[in-house]
XYZ file of C-alpha atoms in Angstrom:
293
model
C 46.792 -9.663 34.231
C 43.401 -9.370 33.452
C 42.373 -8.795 29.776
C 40.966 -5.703 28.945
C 38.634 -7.021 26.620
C 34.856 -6.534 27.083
C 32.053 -8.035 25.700
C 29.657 -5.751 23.626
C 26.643 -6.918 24.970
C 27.637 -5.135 28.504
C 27.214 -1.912 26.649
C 23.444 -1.642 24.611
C 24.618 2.030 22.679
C 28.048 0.269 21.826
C 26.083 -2.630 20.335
C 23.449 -0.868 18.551
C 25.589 1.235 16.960
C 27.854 -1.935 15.530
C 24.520 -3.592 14.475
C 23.551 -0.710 12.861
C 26.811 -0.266 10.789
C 26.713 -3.956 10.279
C 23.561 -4.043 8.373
C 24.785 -0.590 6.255
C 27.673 -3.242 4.861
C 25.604 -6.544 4.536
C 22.555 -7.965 2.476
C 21.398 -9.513 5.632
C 18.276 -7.425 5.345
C 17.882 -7.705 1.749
C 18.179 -11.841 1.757
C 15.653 -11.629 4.752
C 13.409 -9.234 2.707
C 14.080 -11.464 -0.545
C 12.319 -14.730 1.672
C 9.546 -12.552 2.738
C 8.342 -11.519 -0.135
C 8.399 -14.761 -2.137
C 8.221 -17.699 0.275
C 6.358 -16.512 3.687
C 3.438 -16.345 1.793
C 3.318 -20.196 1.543
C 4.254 -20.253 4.977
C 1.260 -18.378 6.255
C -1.007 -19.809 4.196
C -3.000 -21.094 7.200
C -1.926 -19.712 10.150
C -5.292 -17.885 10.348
C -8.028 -19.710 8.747
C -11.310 -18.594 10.257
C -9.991 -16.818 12.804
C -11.169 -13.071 13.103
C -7.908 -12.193 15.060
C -4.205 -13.571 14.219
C -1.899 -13.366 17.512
C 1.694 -12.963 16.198
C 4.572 -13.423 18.400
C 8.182 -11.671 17.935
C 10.918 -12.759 19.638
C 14.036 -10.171 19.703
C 12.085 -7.816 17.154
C 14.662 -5.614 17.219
C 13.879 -2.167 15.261
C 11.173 -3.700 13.322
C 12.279 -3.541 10.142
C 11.727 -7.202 9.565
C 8.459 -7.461 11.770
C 6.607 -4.986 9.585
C 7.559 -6.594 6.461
C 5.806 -9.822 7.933
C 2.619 -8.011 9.154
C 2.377 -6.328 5.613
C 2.391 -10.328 4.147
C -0.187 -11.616 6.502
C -2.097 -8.154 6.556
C -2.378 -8.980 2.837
C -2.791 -12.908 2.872
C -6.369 -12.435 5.721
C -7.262 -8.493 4.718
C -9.452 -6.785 7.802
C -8.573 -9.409 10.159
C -7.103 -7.695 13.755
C -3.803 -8.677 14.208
C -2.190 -8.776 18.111
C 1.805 -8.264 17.390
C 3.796 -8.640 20.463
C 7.139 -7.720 20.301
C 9.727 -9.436 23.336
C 13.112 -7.143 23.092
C 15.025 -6.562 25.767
C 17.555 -3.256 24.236
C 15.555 -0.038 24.771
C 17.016 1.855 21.860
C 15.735 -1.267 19.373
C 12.329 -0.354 20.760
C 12.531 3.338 20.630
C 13.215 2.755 16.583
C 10.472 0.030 16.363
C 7.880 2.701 17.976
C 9.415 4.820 15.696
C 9.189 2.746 12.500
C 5.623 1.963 13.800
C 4.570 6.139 13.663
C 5.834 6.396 10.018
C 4.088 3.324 8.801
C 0.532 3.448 6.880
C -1.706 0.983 6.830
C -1.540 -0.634 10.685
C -4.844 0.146 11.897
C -5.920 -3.111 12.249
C -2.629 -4.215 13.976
C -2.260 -3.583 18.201
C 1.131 -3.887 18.939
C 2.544 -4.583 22.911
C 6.554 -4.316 23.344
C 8.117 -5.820 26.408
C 11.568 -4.841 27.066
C 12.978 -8.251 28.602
C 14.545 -11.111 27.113
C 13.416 -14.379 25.789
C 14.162 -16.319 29.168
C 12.784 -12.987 31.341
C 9.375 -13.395 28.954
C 9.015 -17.441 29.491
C 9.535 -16.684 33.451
C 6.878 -13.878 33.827
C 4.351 -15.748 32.072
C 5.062 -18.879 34.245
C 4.895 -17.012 37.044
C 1.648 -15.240 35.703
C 0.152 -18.721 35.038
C 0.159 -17.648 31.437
C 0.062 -19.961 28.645
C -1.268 -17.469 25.573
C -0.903 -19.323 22.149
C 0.070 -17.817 19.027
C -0.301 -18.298 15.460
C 2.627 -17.296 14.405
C 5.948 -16.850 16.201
C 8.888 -15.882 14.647
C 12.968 -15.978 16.236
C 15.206 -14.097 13.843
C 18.828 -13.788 14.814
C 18.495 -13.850 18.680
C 19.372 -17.690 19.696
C 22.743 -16.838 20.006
C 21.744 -14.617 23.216
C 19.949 -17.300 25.095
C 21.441 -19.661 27.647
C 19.511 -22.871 26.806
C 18.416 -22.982 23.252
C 17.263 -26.434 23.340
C 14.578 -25.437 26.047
C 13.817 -22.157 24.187
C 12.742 -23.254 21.157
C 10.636 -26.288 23.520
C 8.823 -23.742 25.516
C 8.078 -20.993 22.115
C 6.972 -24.306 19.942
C 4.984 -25.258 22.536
C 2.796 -22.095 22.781
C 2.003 -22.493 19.133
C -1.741 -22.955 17.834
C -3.067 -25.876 15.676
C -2.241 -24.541 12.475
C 0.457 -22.080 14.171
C 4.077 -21.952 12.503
C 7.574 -21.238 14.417
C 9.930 -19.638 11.995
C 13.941 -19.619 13.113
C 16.210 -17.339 11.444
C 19.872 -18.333 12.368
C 23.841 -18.454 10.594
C 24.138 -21.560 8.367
C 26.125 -24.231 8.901
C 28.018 -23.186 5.886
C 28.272 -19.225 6.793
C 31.899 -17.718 8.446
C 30.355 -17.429 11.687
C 30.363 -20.703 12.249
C 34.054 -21.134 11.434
C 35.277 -18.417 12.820
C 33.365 -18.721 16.309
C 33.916 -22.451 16.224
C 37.768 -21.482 16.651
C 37.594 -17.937 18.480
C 34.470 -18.147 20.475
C 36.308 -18.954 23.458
C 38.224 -15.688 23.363
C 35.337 -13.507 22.286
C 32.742 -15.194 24.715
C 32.604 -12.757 27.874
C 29.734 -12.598 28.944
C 27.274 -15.574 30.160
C 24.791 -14.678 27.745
C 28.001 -13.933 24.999
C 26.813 -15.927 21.600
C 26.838 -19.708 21.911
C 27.637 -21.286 18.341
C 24.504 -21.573 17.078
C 23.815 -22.792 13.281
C 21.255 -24.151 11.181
C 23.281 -27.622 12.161
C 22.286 -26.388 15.873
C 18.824 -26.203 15.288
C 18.187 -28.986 13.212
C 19.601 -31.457 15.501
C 17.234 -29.944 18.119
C 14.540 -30.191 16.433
C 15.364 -33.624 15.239
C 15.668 -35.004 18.461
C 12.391 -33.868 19.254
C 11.112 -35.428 16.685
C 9.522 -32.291 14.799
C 9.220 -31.327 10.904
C 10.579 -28.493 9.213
C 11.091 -26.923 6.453
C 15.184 -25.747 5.777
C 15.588 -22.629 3.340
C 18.885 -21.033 2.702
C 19.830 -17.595 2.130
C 22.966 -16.569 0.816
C 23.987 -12.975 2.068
C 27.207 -11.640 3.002
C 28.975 -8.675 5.026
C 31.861 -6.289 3.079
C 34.456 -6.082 5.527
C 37.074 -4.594 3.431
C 37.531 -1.584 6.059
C 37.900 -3.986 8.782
C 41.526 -4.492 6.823
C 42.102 -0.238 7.191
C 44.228 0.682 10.389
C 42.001 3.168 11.936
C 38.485 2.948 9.776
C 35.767 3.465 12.201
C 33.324 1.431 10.229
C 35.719 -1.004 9.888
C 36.545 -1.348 13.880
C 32.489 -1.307 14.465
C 32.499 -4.278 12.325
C 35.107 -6.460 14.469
C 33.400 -5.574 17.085
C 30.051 -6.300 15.847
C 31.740 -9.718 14.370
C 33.695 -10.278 17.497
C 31.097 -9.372 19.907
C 33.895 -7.204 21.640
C 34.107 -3.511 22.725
C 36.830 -1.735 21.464
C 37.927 -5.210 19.751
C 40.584 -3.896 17.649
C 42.294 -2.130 20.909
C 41.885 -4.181 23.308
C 42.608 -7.526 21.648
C 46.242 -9.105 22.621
C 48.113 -8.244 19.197
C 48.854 -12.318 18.459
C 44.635 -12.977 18.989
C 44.067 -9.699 16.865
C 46.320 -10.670 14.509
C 44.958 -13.921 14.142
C 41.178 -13.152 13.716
C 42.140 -10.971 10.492
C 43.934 -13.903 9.029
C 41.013 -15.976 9.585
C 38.622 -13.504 8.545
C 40.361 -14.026 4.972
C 40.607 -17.714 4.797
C 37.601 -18.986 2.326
C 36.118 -20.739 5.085
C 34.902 -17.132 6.319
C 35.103 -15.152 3.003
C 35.728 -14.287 -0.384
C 37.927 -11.608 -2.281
C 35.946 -10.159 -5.002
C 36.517 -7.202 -7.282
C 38.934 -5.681 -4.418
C 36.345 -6.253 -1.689
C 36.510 -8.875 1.165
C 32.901 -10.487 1.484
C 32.354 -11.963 4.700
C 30.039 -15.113 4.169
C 26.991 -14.196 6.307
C 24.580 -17.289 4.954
C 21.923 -17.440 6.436
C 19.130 -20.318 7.179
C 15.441 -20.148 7.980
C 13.711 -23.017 9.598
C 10.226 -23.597 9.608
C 8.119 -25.687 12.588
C 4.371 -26.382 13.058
C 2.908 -28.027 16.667
């Protein structure tokens, strides 16, 4: 018989509405905020020396929570300089809250932002087939690589639209985080979908870039995800989480008991979290890497 499990990323509300109750229980955007405020600075240092316009790049912007941060460091490394921000995101309702976020924010006049709702792959084939080769100065891929087919050739064709003095920053789970573990043994189950997340890590990416013989800079950021009420029979918040973590609809009810049972042992093993102060702390580490041309 068929299993009745179904992978999240077939159903864009479902999935926004786990991501959203999955950053309300994790210091993902807090870490990410954390490295923008005290190390992008250094990494933009140069991305638009004598230039009178700075073409930024964001792939899988999401709602723009992070995007805006960015713009705010560069607006304020190269003051009065136009800035071209486009945004490639292919989920309609993360662009309806970017546009959103956009309305309420002061302080973007000089900014002229373009969205395209299509994926990373869907962007790279329009603009081959355009004969378009635009380079940035700065492009930035935070927490989408696990939704592309071919990372490898992802990152190859981004880096290689990058200016002179451009940078590529790569946000992705570290080596060391509870993704890792816990998709390295259950990814098989949870992957349903072709585009369903590969294992990507900082281990991933480095031996990518490696291989193509390319610097970069490694920074770590510890963060982590409560999941206590993942562990309370019937918590909504809790089932939007195993989902979210999972990448299944409805994970908690559709899941054959033995698998279901399983993923909550492992999601209390150290390798994927911590008990502290009666909370369970999934360990959502995460890793930016840094790449110039």
């Amino acid at each position: 018989m068929a299993s009745p499990m179904r992978s999240l990323l077939t159903d864009p509300a479902g999935y926004f509405q786990a991501f959203r109750c999955f950053l309300a229980n994790s210091t993902e955007h807090q870490c990410m905020q954390e490295f923008m405020e005290k190390q992008l600075p250094a990494v933009i240092a140069s991305i638009g020396n004598g230039k009178s316009t700075i073409n930024i790049l964001s792939v899988g912007g999401g709602a723009g929570e992070i995007d805006l941060l960015i713009l705010s460091k560069i607006q304020a490394r190269y003051p009065g300089v136009t800035i071209n921000n486009d945004v490639v995101e292919p989920n309609a309702n993360q662009i309806l809250k970017y546009k959103e976020r956009v309305a309420e924010t002061s302080n973007l006049e000089n900014v002229k932002f373009t969205w395209h709702e299509e994926t990373a792959y869907e962007y790279e084939s329009r603009m081959n087939a355009e004969k378009k080769s635009k380079k940035w100065d700065f492009i930035h891929m935070i927490q989408m690589l696990y939704y592309v087919k071919d990372v490898p050739a992802t990152i190859r064709y981004f880096h290689s639209l990058l200016e002179a003095q451009g940078k590529l920053l790569i946000i992705v789970e570290s080596e060391t985080s509870g993704w890792n573990s816990l998709w390295k043994k259950y990814g098989s189950y949870f992957r349903l979908h072709d585009l369903s997340s590969l294992i990507v890590s900082s281990a991933d990416i480095k031996s990518i870039l490696d291989s193509a013989r390319l610097k970069y800079q490694l920074h770590e950021l510890p963060s982590y995800i409560d999941i206590t009420s993942c562990f309370i029979e019937g918590n909504k918040d809790g089932e939007l989480l195993l989902d979210f973590l999972t990448e299944t609809c409805d994970f908690s009810k559709t899941a054959p008991p033995e698998l279901k049972s399983e993923v909550m042992e492992e999601l209390r093993k150290p390798e994927c979290s911590e008990e502290r102060d009666g909370k369970v702390l999934f360990n959502n580490t995460l890793s930016v890497i840094v790449t110039e041309p």
